[in-house]
Short mmCIF file of C-alpha atoms and ligand atoms in Angstrom, two decimals:
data_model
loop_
_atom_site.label_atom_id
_atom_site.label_comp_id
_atom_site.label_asym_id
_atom_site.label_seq_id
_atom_site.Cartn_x
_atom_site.Cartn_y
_atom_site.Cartn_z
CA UNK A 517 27.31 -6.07 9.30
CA UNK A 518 25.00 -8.71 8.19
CA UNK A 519 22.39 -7.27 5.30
CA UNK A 520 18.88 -6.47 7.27
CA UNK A 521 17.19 -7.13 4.13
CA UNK A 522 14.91 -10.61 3.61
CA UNK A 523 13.21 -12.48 0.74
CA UNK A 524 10.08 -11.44 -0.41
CA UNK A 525 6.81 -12.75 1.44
CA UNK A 526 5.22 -15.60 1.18
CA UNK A 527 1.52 -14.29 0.41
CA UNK A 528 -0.88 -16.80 2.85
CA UNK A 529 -4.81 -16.12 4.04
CA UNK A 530 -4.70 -14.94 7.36
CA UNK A 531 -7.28 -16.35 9.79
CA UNK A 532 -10.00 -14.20 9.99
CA UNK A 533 -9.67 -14.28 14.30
CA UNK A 534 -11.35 -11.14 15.45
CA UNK A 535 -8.04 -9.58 17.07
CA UNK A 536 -8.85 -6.25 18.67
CA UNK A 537 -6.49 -3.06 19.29
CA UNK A 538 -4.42 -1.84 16.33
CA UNK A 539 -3.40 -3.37 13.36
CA UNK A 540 0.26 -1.99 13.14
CA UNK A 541 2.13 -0.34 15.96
CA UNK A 542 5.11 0.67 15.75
CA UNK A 543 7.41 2.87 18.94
CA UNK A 544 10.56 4.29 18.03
CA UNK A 545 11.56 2.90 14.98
CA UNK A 546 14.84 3.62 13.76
CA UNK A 547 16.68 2.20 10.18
CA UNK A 548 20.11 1.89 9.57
CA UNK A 549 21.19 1.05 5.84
CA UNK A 550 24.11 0.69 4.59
CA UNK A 551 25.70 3.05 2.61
CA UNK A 552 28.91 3.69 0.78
CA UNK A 553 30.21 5.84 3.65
CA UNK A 554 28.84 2.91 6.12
CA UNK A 555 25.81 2.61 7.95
CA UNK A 556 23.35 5.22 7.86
CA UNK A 557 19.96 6.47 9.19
CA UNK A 558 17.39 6.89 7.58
CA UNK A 559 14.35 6.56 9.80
CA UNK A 560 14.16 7.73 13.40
CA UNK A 561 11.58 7.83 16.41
CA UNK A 562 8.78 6.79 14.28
CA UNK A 563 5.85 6.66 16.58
CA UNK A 564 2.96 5.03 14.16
CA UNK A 565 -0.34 3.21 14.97
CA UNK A 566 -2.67 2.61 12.70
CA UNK A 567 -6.29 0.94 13.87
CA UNK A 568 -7.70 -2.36 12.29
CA UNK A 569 -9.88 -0.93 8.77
CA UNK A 570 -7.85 1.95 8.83
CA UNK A 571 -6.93 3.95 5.52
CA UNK A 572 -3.33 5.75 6.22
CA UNK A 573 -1.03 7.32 3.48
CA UNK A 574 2.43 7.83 4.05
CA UNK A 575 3.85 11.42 2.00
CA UNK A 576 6.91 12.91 1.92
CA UNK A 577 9.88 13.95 -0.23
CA UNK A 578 11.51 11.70 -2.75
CA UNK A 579 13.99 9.61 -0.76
CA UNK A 580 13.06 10.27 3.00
CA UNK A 581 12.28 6.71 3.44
CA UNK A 582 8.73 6.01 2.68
CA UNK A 583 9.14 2.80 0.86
CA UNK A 584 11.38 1.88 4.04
CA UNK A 585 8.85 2.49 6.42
CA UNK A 586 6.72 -0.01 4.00
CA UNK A 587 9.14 -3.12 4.02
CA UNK A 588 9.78 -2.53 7.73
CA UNK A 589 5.98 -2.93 8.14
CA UNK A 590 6.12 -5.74 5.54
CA UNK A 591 8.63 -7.59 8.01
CA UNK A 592 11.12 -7.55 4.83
CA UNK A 593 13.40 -5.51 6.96
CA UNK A 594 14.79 -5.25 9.84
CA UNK A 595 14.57 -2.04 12.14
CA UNK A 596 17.27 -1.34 15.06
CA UNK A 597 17.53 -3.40 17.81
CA UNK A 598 15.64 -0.68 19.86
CA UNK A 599 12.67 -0.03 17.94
CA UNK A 600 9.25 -2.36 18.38
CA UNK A 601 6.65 -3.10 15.59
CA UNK A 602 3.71 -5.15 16.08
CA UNK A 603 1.31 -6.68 13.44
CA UNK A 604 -1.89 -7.49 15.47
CA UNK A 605 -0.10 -7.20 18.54
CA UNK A 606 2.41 -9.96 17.71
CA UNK A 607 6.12 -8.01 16.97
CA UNK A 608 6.95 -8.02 13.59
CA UNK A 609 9.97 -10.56 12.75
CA UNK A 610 9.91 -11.85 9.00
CA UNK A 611 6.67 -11.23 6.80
CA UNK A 612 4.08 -11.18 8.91
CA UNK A 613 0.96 -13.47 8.32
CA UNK A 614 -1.91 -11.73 6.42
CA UNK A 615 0.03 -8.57 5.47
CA UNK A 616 0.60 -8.63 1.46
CA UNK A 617 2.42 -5.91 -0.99
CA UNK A 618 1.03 -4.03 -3.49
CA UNK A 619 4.01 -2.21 -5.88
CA UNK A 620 3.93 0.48 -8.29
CA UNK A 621 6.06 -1.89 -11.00
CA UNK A 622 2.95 -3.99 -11.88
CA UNK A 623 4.79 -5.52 -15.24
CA UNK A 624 7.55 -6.58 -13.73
CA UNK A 625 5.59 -8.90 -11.22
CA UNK A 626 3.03 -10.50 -13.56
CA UNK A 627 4.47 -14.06 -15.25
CA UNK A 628 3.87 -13.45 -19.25
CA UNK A 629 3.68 -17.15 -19.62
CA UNK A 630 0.59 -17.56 -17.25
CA UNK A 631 -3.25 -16.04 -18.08
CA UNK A 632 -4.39 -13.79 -15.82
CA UNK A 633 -6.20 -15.85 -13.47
CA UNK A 634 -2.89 -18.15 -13.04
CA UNK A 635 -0.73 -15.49 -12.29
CA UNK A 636 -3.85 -14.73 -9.44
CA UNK A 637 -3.74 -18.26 -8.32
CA UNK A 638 0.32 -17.32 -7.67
CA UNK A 639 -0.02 -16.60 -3.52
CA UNK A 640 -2.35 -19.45 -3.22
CA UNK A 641 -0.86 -22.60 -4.70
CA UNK A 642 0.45 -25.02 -1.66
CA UNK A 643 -1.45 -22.97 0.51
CA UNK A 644 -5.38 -23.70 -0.05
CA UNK A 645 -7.30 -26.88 -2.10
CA UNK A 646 -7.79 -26.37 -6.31
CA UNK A 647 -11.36 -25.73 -5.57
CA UNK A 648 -10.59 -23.22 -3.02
CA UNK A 649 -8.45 -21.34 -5.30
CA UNK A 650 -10.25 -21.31 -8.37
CA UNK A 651 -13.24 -19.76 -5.99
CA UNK A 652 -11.05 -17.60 -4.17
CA UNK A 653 -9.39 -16.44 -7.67
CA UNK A 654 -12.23 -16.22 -9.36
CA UNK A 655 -13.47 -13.65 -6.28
CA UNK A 656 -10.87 -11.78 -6.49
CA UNK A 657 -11.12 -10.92 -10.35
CA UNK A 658 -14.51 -10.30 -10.22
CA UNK A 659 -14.00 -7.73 -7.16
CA UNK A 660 -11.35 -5.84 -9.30
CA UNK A 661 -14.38 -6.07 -12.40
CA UNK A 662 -11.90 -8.26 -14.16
CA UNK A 663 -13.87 -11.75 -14.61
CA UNK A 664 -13.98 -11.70 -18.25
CA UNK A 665 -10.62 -11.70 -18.65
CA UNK A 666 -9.50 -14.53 -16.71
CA UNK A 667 -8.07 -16.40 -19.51
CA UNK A 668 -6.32 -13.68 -21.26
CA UNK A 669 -2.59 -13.30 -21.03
CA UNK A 670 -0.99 -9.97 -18.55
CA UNK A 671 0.89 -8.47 -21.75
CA UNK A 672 -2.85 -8.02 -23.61
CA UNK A 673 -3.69 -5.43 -21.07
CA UNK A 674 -3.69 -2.17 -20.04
CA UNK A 675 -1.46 -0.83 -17.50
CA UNK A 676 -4.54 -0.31 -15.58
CA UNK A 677 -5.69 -3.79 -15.84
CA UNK A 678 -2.26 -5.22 -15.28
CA UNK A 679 -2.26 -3.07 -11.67
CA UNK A 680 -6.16 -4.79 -11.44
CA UNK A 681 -4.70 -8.22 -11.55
CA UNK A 682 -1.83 -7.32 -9.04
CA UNK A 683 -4.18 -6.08 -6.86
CA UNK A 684 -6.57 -9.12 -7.28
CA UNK A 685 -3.44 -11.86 -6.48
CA UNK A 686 -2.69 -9.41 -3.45
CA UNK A 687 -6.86 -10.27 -2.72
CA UNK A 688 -7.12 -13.83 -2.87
CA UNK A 689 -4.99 -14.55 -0.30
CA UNK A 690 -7.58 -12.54 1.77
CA UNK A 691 -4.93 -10.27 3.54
CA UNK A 692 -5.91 -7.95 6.50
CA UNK A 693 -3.61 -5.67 5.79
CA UNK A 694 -2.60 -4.04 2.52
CA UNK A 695 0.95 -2.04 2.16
CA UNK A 696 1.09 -0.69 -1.31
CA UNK A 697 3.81 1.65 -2.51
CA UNK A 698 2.44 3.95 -4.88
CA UNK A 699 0.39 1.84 -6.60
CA UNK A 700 -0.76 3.95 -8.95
CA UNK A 701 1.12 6.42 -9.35
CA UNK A 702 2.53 5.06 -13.21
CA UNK A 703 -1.25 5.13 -14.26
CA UNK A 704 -2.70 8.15 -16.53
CA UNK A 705 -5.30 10.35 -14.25
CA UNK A 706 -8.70 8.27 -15.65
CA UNK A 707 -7.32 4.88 -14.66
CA UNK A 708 -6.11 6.04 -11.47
CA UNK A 709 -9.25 7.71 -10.23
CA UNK A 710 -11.16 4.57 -11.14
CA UNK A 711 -8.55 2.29 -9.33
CA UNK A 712 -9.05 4.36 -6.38
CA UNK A 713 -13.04 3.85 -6.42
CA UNK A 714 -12.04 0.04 -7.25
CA UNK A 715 -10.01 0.31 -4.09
CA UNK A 716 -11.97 2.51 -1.28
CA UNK A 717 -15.17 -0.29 -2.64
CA UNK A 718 -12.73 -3.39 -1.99
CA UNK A 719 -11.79 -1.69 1.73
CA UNK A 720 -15.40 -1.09 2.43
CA UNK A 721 -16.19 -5.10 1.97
CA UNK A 722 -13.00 -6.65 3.17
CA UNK A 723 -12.45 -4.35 6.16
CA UNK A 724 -8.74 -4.59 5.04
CA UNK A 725 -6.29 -2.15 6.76
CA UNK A 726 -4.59 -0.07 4.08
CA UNK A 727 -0.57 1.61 4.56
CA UNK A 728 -0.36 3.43 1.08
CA UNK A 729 2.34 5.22 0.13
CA UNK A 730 2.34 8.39 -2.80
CA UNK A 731 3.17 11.34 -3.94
CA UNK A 732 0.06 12.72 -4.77
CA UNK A 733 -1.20 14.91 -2.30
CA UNK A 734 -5.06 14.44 -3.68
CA UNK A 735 -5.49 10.91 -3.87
CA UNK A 736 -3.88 10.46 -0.25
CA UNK A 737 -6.83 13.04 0.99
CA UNK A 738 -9.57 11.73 -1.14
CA UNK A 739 -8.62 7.74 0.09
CA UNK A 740 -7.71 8.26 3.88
CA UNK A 741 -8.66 8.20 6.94
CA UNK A 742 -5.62 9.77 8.19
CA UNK A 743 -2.26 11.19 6.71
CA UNK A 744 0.91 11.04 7.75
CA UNK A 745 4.02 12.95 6.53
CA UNK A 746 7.86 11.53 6.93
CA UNK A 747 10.33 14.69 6.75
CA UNK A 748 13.59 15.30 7.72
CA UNK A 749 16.98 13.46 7.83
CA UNK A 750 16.80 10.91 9.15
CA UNK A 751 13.35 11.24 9.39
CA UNK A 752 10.44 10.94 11.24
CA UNK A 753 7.01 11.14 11.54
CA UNK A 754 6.55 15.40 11.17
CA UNK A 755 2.72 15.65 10.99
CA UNK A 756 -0.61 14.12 11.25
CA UNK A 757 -3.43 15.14 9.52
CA UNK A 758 -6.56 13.15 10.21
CA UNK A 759 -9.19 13.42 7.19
CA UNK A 760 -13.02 12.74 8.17
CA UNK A 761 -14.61 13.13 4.99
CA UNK A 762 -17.79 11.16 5.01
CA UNK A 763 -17.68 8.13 2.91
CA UNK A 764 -18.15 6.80 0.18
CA UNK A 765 -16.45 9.61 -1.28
CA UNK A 766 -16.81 10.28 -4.75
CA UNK A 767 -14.48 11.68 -7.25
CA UNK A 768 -16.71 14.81 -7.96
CA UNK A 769 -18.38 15.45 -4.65
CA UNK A 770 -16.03 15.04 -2.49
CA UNK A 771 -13.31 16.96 -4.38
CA UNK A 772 -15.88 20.25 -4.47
CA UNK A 773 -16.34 20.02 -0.87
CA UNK A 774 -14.62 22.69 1.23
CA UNK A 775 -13.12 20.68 3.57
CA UNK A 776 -11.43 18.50 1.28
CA UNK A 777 -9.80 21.80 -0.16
CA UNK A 778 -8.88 22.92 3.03
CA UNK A 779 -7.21 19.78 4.56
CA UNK A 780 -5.58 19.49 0.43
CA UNK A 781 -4.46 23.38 1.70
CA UNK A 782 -3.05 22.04 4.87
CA UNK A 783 -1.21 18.79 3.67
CA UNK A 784 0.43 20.73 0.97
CA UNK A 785 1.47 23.12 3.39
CA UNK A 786 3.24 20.69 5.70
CA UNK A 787 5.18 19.83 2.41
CA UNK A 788 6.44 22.97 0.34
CA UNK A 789 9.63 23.63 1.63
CA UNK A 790 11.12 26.63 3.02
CA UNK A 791 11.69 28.10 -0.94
CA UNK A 792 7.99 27.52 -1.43
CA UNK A 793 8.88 24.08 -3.70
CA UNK A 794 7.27 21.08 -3.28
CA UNK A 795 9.60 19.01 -4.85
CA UNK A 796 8.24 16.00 -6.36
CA UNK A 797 4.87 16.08 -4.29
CA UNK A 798 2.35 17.01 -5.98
N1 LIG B 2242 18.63 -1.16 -0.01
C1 LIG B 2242 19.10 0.00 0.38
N2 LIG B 2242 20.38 0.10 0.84
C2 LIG B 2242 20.88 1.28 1.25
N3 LIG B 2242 20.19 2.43 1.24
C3 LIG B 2242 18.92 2.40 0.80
C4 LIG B 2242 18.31 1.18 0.34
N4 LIG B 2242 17.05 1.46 -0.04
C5 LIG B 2242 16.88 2.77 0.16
N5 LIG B 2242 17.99 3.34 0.67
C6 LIG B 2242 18.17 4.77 1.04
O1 LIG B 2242 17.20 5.07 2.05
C7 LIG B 2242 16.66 6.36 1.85
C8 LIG B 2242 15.16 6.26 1.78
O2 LIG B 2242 14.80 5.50 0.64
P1 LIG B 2242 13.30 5.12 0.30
O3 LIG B 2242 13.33 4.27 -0.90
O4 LIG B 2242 12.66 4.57 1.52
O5 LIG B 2242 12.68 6.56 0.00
P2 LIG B 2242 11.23 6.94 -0.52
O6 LIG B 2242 10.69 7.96 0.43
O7 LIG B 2242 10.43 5.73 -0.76
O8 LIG B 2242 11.59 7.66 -1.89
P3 LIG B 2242 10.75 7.71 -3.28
O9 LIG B 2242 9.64 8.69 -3.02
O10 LIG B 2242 11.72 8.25 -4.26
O11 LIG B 2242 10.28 6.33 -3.59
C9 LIG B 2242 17.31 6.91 0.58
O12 LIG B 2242 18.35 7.76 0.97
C10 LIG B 2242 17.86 5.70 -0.10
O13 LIG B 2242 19.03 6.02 -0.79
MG1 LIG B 2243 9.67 4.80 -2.48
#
């Protein structure tokens, strides 16, 4: 069986058409993958939508196929024949147009050899005129609070700032829709709650629709608009937790309030398994 996996993306601005109805839709999607006792599934009957602006988080155990779900959405693989995804109502069929990843492995995908704002100019060269880019670049940094460091080399930062300048190359190219795979999850708990702020403040002015994957149940209620939790084998979509917390939300406030600690209550609850664990969820 020929592999369904693809290249990675070409990163390209997206025309900023106002396209209505839902950003991603997606009707019985199923994944087969191959493994070493032949092809297996590992995603079934997943029934997703999520609406143009929209903030969802994808949870679930180690291993049930979140990251999956991702590069099915990122058009870097394909689902069974059966299943439909759209990407602004066009189906999905190779990287779709506007639709950039964010990874957790933020070292790995910076160039050491280029300064920070070259490695940000990465998804634009070819695509856009010199001026366009440095503007564009030089938009990006500052939105991530990163301008002053735009001729400083990746391996002279932080792991915090390193994740800043992947998320600024993932913003130049103006996407419309972010899918980011635990993003932060390698960061200590200071540099992830400001990352978060950094990133709720970069949805509010780009309108960007968000797909975020993690394992931590907190930062998926304190950043979304809605939840969603993969379980089983092969698995599916098990629950749906909408969150309508008023935003901006703010690390303090919104934490204290009781219905943040009662939807926390009822996302962890969908989670811990039948011996009470929660695994790696946390
Ligand atoms: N390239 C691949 N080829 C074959 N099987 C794969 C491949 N990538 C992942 N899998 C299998 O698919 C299943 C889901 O993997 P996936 O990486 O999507 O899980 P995940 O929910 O993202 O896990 P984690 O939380 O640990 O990142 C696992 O059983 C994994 O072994
Ligand atoms: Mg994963």
């Amino acid at each position: 069986m020929a592999s369904p996996l693809r290249s990675r993306p070409e990163l390209t601005s997206v025309p900023t058409s106002d396209v209505t109805g839902p950003a991603y839709e997606s009707h019985n999607l199923s994944v087969d993958l191959d493994s070493s006792e032949g092809a297996r599934r590992i995603l079934t009957g997943v029934d997703l939508e999520v609406a143009q602006g929209e903030f969802v988080s994808v949870l679930g155990r180690s291993g049930t196929g979140k990251t999956t779900l991702l590069r099915v959405l990122g058009g870097l693989l394909d689902p069974t024949a059966d299943s439909t995804v759209s990407f602004r109502g066009e189906p999905v069929e190779g990287p779709p147009e506007g639709a950039v990843f964010v990874f957790q492995n933020y070292a790995a995908s910076l160039l050491p050899w280029r300064t920070i704002e070259r490695n940000v100019d990465l998804g634009l060269e070819g695509k856009v005129s010199k001026p366009e880019m440095r503007q564009r670049t030089a938009e990006a940094l500052a939105l991530v609070g990163l301008a002053d460091r735009a001729k400083d080399y990746p391996w002279r930062l932080s792991g915090g700032m390193q994740q800043r300048v992947q998320l600024a190359r993932a913003l130049a190219v103006r996407p419309s829709a972010l899918l980011m795979d635990e993003p932060f999850g390698a960061l200590d708990a200071m540099t992830k709650s400001s990352l978060q702020d950094e990133l709720q403040r970069v949805q509010e002015r780009t309108g960007a629709t968000i797909v975020f994957v993690t394992h931590d149940i907190d930062e998926a209620v304190y950043l979304s608009d809605r939840i969603v939790v993969l379980e089983g084998s092969p698995a599916t979509i098990g629950h749906r937790i909408d969150v309508d917390l008023p935003r901006p939300r703010h690390q303090l406030a919104t934490k204290e309030l009781p219905a943040f600690l009662k939807l926390r209550r009822a996302v962890y609850d969908t989670i811990v398994d039948v011996h009470g664990q929660a695994g790696d969820v946390a």
